[in-house]
Amino acid sequence: HLFDQDDLRRGCVNFLRTGLLYTDLITTVSPTYAREIRTDAYGMGLDPLLRARSDRLAGILNGVDYDE
């Protein structure tokens, strides 16, 4: 019941989409990338879902800040 019935009838299931749909928090490698994947250019068809879940999408900047 976790999968879209139309997808199951066509014989295709997108496990990444399902994971994004049911996870508590979505993280990416940077705040910039978190913004980019919500666009049509970078979303690879998942951008509508990522925009809908943008309250649960966070970018975590890689690296260490030695000044703090």
PDB file of C-alpha atoms in Angstrom:
ATOM      1  CA  HIS A   1       0.000   0.000   0.000  1.00  0.00           C
ATOM      2  CA  LEU A   2       3.041   2.299   0.189  1.00  0.00           C
ATOM      3  CA  PHE A   3       3.417   2.437  -3.571  1.00  0.00           C
ATOM      4  CA  ASP A   4       1.283   4.219  -6.128  1.00  0.00           C
ATOM      5  CA  GLN A   5      -1.045   1.603  -7.624  1.00  0.00           C
ATOM      6  CA  ASP A   6      -0.612   2.989 -11.159  1.00  0.00           C
ATOM      7  CA  ASP A   7       3.152   2.523 -10.868  1.00  0.00           C
ATOM      8  CA  LEU A   8       2.677  -1.055  -9.694  1.00  0.00           C
ATOM      9  CA  ARG A   9       0.373  -1.858 -12.603  1.00  0.00           C
ATOM     10  CA  ARG A  10       2.980  -0.552 -15.047  1.00  0.00           C
ATOM     11  CA  GLY A  11       5.624  -2.672 -13.350  1.00  0.00           C
ATOM     12  CA  CYS A  12       7.780   0.211 -12.161  1.00  0.00           C
ATOM     13  CA  VAL A  13       8.460   1.354  -8.635  1.00  0.00           C
ATOM     14  CA  ASN A  14      10.727   4.276  -7.753  1.00  0.00           C
ATOM     15  CA  PHE A  15      12.204   3.387  -4.374  1.00  0.00           C
ATOM     16  CA  LEU A  16      13.953   6.771  -4.102  1.00  0.00           C
ATOM     17  CA  ARG A  17      10.627   8.581  -4.562  1.00  0.00           C
ATOM     18  CA  THR A  18       9.024   6.329  -1.964  1.00  0.00           C
ATOM     19  CA  GLY A  19      11.872   6.987   0.467  1.00  0.00           C
ATOM     20  CA  LEU A  20      11.568  10.745  -0.049  1.00  0.00           C
ATOM     21  CA  LEU A  21       7.838  10.531   0.488  1.00  0.00           C
ATOM     22  CA  TYR A  22       7.975   8.668   3.798  1.00  0.00           C
ATOM     23  CA  THR A  23      11.180   9.924   5.427  1.00  0.00           C
ATOM     24  CA  ASP A  24      11.182  12.344   8.348  1.00  0.00           C
ATOM     25  CA  LEU A  25      14.046  14.479   6.996  1.00  0.00           C
ATOM     26  CA  ILE A  26      15.757  14.810   3.613  1.00  0.00           C
ATOM     27  CA  THR A  27      19.376  16.012   3.703  1.00  0.00           C
ATOM     28  CA  THR A  28      21.741  17.005   0.908  1.00  0.00           C
ATOM     29  CA  VAL A  29      25.421  17.939   0.688  1.00  0.00           C
ATOM     30  CA  SER A  30      24.797  21.698   0.763  1.00  0.00           C
ATOM     31  CA  PRO A  31      22.070  24.333   1.054  1.00  0.00           C
ATOM     32  CA  THR A  32      22.688  25.274  -2.584  1.00  0.00           C
ATOM     33  CA  TYR A  33      22.092  21.720  -3.771  1.00  0.00           C
ATOM     34  CA  ALA A  34      18.953  21.499  -1.622  1.00  0.00           C
ATOM     35  CA  ARG A  35      17.614  24.515  -3.533  1.00  0.00           C
ATOM     36  CA  GLU A  36      18.756  23.198  -6.925  1.00  0.00           C
ATOM     37  CA  ILE A  37      17.054  19.802  -6.675  1.00  0.00           C
ATOM     38  CA  ARG A  38      13.716  21.536  -6.193  1.00  0.00           C
ATOM     39  CA  THR A  39      13.999  22.900  -9.743  1.00  0.00           C
ATOM     40  CA  ASP A  40      12.999  21.211 -12.979  1.00  0.00           C
ATOM     41  CA  ALA A  41      16.596  21.412 -14.221  1.00  0.00           C
ATOM     42  CA  TYR A  42      18.067  19.332 -11.368  1.00  0.00           C
ATOM     43  CA  GLY A  43      15.118  17.491  -9.857  1.00  0.00           C
ATOM     44  CA  MET A  44      15.135  14.568 -12.311  1.00  0.00           C
ATOM     45  CA  GLY A  45      11.360  14.259 -12.077  1.00  0.00           C
ATOM     46  CA  LEU A  46      11.380  14.317  -8.277  1.00  0.00           C
ATOM     47  CA  ASP A  47      11.270  18.122  -8.017  1.00  0.00           C
ATOM     48  CA  PRO A  48       7.482  18.344  -7.457  1.00  0.00           C
ATOM     49  CA  LEU A  49       7.796  15.981  -4.494  1.00  0.00           C
ATOM     50  CA  LEU A  50      10.876  17.804  -3.177  1.00  0.00           C
ATOM     51  CA  ARG A  51       9.078  21.138  -3.423  1.00  0.00           C
ATOM     52  CA  ALA A  52       6.088  19.691  -1.581  1.00  0.00           C
ATOM     53  CA  ARG A  53       8.393  18.385   1.157  1.00  0.00           C
ATOM     54  CA  SER A  54      10.640  21.469   1.279  1.00  0.00           C
ATOM     55  CA  ASP A  55       9.826  21.911   4.965  1.00  0.00           C
ATOM     56  CA  ARG A  56      11.641  18.587   5.494  1.00  0.00           C
ATOM     57  CA  LEU A  57      14.572  19.315   3.119  1.00  0.00           C
ATOM     58  CA  ALA A  58      17.875  20.604   4.506  1.00  0.00           C
ATOM     59  CA  GLY A  59      21.311  21.148   3.052  1.00  0.00           C
ATOM     60  CA  ILE A  60      24.294  20.488   5.304  1.00  0.00           C
ATOM     61  CA  LEU A  61      27.459  22.221   4.152  1.00  0.00           C
ATOM     62  CA  ASN A  62      30.443  19.877   3.913  1.00  0.00           C
ATOM     63  CA  GLY A  63      33.719  20.691   5.590  1.00  0.00           C
ATOM     64  CA  VAL A  64      35.074  22.033   8.837  1.00  0.00           C
ATOM     65  CA  ASP A  65      35.042  25.689   9.837  1.00  0.00           C
ATOM     66  CA  TYR A  66      38.281  26.159  11.757  1.00  0.00           C
ATOM     67  CA  ASP A  67      37.413  29.784  12.589  1.00  0.00           C
ATOM     68  CA  GLU A  68      34.641  28.802  15.000  1.00  0.00           C
TER      69      GLU A  68
END
